[in-house]
PDB file of C-alpha atoms and ligand atoms in Angstrom:
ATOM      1  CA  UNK A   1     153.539  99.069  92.808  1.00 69.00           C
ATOM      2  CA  UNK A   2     156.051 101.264  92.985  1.00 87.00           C
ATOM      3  CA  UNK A   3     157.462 103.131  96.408  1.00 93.00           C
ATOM      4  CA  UNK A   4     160.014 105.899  96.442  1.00 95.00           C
ATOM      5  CA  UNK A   5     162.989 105.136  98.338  1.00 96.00           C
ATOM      6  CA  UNK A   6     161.471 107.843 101.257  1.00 97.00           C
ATOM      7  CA  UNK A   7     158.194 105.781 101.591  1.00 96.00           C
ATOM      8  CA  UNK A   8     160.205 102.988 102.010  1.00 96.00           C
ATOM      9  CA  UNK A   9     162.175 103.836 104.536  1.00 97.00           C
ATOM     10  CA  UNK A  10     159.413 105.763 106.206  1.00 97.00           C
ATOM     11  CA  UNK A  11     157.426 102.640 106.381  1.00 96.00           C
ATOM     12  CA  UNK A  12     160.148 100.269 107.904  1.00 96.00           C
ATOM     13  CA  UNK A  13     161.078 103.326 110.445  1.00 97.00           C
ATOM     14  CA  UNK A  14     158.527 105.025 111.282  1.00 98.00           C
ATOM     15  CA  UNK A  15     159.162 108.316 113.262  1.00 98.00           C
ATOM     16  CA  UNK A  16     156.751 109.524 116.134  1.00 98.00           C
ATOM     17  CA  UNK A  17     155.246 105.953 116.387  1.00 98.00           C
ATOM     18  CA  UNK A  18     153.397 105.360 119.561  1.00 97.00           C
ATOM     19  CA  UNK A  19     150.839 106.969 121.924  1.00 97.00           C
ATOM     20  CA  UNK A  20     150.992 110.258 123.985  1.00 97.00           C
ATOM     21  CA  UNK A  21     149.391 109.586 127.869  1.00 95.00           C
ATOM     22  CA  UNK A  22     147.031 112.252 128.359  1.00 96.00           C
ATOM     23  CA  UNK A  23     147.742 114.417 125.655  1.00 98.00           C
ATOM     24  CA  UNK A  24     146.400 117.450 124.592  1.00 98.00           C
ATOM     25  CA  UNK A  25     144.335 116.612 122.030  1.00 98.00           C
ATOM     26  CA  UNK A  26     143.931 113.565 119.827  1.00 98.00           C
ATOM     27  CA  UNK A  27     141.970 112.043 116.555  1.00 98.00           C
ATOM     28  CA  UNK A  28     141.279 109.183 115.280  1.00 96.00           C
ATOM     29  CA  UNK A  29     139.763 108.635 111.637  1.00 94.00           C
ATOM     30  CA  UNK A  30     139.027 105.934 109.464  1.00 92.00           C
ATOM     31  CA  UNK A  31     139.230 106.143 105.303  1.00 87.00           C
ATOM     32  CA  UNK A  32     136.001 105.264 103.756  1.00 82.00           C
ATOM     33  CA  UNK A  33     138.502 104.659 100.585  1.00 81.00           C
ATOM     34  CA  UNK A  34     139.709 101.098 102.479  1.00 86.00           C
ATOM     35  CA  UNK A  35     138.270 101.474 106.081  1.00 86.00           C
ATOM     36  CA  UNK A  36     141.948 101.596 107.389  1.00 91.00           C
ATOM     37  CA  UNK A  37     142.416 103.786 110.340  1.00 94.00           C
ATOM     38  CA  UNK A  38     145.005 106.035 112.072  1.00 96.00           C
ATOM     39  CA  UNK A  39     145.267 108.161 115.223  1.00 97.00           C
ATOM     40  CA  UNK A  40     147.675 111.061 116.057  1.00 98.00           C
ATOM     41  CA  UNK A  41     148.031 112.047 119.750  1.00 98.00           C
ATOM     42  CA  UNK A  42     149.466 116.199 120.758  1.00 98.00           C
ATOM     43  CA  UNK A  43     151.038 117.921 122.933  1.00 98.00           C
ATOM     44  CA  UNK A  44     151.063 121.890 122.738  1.00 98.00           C
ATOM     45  CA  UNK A  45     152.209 124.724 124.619  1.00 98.00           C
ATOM     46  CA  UNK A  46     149.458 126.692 125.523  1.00 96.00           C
ATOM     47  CA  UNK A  47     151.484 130.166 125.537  1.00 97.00           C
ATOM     48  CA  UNK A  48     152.498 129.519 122.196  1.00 98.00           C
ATOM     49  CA  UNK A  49     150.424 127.126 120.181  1.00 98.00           C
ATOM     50  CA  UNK A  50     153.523 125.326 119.766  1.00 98.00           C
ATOM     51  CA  UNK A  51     153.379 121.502 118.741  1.00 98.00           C
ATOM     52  CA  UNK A  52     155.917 120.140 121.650  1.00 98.00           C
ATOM     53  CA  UNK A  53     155.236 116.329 120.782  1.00 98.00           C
ATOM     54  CA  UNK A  54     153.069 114.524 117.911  1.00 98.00           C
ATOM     55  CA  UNK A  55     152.533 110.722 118.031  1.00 98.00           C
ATOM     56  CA  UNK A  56     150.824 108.501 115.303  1.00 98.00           C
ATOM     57  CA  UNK A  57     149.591 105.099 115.407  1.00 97.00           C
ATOM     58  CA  UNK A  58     148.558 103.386 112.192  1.00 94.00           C
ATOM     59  CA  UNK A  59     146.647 100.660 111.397  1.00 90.00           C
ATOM     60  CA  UNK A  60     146.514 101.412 107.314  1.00 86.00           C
ATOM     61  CA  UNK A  61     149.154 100.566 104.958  1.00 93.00           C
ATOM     62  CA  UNK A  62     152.616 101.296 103.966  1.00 94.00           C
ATOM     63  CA  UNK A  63     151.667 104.656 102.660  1.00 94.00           C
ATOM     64  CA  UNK A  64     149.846 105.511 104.989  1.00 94.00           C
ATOM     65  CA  UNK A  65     152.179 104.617 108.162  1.00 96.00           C
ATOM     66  CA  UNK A  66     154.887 107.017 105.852  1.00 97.00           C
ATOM     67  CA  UNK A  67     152.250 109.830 105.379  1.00 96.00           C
ATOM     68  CA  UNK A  68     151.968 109.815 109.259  1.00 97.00           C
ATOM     69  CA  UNK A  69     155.516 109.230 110.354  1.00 98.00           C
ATOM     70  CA  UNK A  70     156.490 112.380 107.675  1.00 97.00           C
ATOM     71  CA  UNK A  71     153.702 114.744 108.459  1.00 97.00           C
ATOM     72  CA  UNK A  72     154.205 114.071 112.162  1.00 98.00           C
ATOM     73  CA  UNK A  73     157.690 115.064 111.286  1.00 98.00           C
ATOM     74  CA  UNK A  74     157.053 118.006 109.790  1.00 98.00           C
ATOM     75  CA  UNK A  75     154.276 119.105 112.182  1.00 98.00           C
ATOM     76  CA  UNK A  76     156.929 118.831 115.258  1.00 98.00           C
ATOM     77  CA  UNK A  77     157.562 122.356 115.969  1.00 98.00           C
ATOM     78  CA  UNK A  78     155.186 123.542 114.023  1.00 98.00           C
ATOM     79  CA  UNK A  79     152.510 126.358 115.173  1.00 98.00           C
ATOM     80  CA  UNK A  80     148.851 124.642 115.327  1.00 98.00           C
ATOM     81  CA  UNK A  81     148.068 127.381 112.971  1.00 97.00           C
ATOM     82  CA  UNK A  82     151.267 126.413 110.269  1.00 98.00           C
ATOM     83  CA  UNK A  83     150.487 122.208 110.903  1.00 98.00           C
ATOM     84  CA  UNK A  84     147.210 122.841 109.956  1.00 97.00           C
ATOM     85  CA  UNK A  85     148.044 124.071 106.323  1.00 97.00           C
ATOM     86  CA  UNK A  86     150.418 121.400 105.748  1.00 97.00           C
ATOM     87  CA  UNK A  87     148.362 119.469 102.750  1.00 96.00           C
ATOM     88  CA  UNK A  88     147.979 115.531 101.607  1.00 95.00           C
ATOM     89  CA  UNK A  89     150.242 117.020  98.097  1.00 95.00           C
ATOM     90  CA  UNK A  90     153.178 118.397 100.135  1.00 96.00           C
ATOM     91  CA  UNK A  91     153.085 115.250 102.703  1.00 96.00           C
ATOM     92  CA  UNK A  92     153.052 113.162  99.317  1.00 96.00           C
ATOM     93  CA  UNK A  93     155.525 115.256  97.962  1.00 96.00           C
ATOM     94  CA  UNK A  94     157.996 115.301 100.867  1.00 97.00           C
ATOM     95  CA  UNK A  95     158.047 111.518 100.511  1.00 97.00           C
ATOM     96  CA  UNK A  96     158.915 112.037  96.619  1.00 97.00           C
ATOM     97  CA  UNK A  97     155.198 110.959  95.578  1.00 96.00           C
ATOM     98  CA  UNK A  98     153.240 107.983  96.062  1.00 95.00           C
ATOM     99  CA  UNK A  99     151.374 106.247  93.275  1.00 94.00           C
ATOM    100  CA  UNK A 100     148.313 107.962  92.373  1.00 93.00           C
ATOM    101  CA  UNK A 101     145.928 104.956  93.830  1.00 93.00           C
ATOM    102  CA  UNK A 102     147.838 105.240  97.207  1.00 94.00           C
ATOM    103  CA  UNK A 103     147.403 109.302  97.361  1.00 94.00           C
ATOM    104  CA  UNK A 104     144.162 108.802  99.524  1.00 94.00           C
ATOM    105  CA  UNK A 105     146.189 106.950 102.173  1.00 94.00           C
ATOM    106  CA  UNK A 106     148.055 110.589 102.462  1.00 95.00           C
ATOM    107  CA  UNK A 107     144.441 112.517 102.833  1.00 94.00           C
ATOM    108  CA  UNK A 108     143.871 109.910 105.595  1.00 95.00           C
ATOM    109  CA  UNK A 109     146.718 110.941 107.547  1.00 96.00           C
ATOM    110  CA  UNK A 110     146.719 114.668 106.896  1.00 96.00           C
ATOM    111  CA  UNK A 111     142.762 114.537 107.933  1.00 95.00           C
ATOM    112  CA  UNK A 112     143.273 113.160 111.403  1.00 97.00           C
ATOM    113  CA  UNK A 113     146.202 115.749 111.939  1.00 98.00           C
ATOM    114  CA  UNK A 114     143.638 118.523 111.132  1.00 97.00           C
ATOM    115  CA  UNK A 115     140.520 116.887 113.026  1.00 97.00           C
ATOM    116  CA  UNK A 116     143.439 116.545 116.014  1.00 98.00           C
ATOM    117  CA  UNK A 117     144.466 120.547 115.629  1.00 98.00           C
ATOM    118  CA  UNK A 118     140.260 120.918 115.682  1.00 97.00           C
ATOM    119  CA  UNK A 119     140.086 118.953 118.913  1.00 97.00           C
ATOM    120  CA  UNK A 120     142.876 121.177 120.827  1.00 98.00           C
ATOM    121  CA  UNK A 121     140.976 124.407 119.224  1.00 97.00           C
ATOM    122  CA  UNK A 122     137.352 123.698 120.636  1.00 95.00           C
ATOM    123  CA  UNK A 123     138.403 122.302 123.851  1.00 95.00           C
ATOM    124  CA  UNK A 124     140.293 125.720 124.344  1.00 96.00           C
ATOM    125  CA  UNK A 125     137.880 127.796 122.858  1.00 94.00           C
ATOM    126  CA  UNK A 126     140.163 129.211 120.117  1.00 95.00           C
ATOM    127  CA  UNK A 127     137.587 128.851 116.925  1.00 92.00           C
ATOM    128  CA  UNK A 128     134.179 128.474 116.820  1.00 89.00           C
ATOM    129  CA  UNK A 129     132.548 125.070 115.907  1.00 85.00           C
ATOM    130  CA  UNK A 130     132.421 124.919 112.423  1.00 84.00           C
ATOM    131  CA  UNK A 131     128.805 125.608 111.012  1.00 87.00           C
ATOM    132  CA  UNK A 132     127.345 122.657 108.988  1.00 92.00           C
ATOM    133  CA  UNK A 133     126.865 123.962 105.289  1.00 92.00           C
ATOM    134  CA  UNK A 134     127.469 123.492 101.312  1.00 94.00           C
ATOM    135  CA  UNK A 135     130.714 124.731 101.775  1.00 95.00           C
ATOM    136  CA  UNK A 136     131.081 122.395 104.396  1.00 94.00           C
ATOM    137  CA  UNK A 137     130.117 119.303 102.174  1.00 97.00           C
ATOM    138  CA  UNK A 138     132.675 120.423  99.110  1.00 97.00           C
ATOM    139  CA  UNK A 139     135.982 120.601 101.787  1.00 95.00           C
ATOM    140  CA  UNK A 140     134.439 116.729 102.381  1.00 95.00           C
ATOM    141  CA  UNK A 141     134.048 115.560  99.058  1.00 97.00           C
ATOM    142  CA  UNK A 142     137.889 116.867  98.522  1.00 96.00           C
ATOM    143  CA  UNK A 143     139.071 114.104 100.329  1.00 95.00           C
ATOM    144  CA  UNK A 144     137.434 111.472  97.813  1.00 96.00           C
ATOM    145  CA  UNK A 145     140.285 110.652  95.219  1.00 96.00           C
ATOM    146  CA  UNK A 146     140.154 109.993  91.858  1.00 95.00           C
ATOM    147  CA  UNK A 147     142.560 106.581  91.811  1.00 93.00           C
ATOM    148  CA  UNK A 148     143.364 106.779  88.089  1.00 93.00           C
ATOM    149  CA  UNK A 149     145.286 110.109  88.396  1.00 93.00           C
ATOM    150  CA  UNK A 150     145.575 110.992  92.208  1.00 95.00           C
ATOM    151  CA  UNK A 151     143.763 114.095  92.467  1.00 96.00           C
ATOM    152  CA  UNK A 152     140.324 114.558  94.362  1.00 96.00           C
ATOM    153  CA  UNK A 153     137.015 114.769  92.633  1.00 97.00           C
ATOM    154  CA  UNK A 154     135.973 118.492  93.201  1.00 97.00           C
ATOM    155  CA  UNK A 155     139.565 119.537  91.462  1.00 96.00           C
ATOM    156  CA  UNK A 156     139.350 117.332  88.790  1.00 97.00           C
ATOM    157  CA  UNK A 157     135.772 119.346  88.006  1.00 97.00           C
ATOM    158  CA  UNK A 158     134.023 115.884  88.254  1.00 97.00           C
ATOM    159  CA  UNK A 159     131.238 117.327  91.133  1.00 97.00           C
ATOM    160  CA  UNK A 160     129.046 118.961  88.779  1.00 97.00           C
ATOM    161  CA  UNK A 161     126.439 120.018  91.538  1.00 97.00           C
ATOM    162  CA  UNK A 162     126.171 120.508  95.813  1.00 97.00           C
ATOM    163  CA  UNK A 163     122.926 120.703  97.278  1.00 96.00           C
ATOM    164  CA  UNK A 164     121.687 121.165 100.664  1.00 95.00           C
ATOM    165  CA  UNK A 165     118.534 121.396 101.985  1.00 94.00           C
ATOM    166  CA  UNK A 166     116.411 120.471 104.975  1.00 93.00           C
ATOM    167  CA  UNK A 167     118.827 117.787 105.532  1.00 94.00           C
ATOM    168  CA  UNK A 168     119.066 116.108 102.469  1.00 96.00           C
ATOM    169  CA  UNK A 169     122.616 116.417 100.955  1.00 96.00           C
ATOM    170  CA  UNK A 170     121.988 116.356  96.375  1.00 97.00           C
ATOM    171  CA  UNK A 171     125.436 115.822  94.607  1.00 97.00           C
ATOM    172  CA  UNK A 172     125.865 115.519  90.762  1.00 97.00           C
ATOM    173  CA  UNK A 173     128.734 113.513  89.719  1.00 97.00           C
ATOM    174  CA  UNK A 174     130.079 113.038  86.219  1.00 95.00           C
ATOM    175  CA  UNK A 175     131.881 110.193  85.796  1.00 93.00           C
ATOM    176  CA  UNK A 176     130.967 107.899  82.639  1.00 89.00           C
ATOM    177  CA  UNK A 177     129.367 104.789  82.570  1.00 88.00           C
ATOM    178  CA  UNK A 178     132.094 102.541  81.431  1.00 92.00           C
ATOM    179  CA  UNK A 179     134.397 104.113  84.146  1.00 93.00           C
ATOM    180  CA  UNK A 180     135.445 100.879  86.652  1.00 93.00           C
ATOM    181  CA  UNK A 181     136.043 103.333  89.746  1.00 93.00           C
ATOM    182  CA  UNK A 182     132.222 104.630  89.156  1.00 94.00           C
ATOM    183  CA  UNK A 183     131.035 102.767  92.015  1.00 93.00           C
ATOM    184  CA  UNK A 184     133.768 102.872  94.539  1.00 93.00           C
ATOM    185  CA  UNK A 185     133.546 107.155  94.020  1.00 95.00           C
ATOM    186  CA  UNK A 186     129.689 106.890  94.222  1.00 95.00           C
ATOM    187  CA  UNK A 187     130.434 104.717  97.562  1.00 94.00           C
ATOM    188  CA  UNK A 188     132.814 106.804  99.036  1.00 94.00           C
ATOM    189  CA  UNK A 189     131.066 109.951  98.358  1.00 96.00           C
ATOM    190  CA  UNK A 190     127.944 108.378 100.452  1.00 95.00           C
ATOM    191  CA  UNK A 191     129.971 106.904 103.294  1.00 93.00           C
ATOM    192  CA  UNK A 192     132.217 110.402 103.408  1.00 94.00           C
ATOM    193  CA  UNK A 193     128.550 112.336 103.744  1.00 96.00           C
ATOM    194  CA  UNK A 194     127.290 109.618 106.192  1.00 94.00           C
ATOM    195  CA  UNK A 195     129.559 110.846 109.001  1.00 90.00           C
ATOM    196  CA  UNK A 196     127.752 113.918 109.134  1.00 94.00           C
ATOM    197  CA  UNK A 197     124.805 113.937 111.682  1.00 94.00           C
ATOM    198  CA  UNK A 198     123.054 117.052 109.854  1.00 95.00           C
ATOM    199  CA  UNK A 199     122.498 114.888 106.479  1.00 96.00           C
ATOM    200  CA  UNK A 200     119.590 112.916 106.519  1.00 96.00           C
ATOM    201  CA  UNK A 201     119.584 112.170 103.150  1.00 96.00           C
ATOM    202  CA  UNK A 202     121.798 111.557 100.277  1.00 96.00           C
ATOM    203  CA  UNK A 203     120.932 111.767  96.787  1.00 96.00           C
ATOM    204  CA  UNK A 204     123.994 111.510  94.190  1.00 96.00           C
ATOM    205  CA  UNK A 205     123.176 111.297  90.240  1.00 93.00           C
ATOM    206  CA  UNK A 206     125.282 110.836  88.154  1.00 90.00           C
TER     207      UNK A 206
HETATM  208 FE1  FES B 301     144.155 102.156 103.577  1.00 69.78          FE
HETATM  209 FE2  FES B 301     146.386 103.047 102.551  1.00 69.78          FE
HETATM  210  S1  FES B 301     145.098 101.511 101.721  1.00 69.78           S
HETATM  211  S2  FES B 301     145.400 103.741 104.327  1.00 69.78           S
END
């Protein structure tokens, strides 16, 4: 496989690596892509939203631990507000790309930035909690990649069709027969919709 020179040296030194006592606000998340996981730990100043300090720990791959040591990098400084619109695509592009079946590695570590921004916003009252809904289900479903070309499923037009309704979740995938990532999509897509406590039920065709 090949690595740009930035993942590379990303991956042997790692920036922000470690864990923040008693921060601010923290996530962890797992990928249903590979089950690897990753946590990033903040500290913010409350008069100004300011990210002060940003630590990652990784226990995911080579892309992943650069994904985390770049975005932590360029969340440093940042406004919560600003870090949280950093994407996977710029984090992948700030490490001069990764190979299109590593780009979910990048979504991981993006994610669990967000979920961590999320976790300082509710505990300080500064959004609401986020309603369950459809809308709710398509952000999920664009963190399932497509590993032939590195682009997730609802951009690549391949959802056809989001349900919801009295807990049962109905997706409609298109994605042929002969294709050998059918079933890993099908399985991510279920495990991605699992985490949810609102869905009871899952029903994907495809
Ligand atoms: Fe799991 Fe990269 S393969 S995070």
């Amino acid at each position: 496989m090949q690595y740009s020179q930035k993942v590379l040296d990303h991956f042997m030194k790692p920036h922000n690596v470690g864990k923040i006592e008693n921060p601010d606000a923290m996530a962890t998340e797992g990928s249903p892509a590979c089950g690897d996981q990753v946590s990033i730990y903040l500290k913010v100043k409350p008069e100004t939203l300011v990210i002060e300090d940003i630590k990652f720990q990784s226990y995911g791959c080579a892309s992943n631990i650069a994904t985390a040591s770049i975005i932590t990098d360029m969340a440093k400084g940042k406004t919560l507000e600003q870090a949280n619109k950093i994407t996977w695509k710029e984090a992948a592009e700030a490490l001069d790309g990764l190979p299109p079946v590593k780009m979910h590695c990048s979504v991981l570590a993006v994610d669990t930035l967000r979920k961590a921004i999320y976790d300082y916003e509710i505990k300080h009252n500064l959004v609401e909690k986020k309603k369950f809904n459809k809308e709710l289900i398509i952000e999920e479903l664009k963190k399932v990649i497509y590993p032939k070309v590195g682009e997730d499923i609802v951009t690549l037009k391949m959802v056809k069709y989001v349900g919801f309704e009295n807990g049962v979740a109905t997706i409609d995938i298109d994605i042929p027969s002969f294709d050998t990532h059918r079933d890993n999509i099908v399985e991510e897509v279920k495990e991605h919709l699992q985490r949810f406590k609102e869905i009871k039920d899952i029903k994907i065709t495809i």
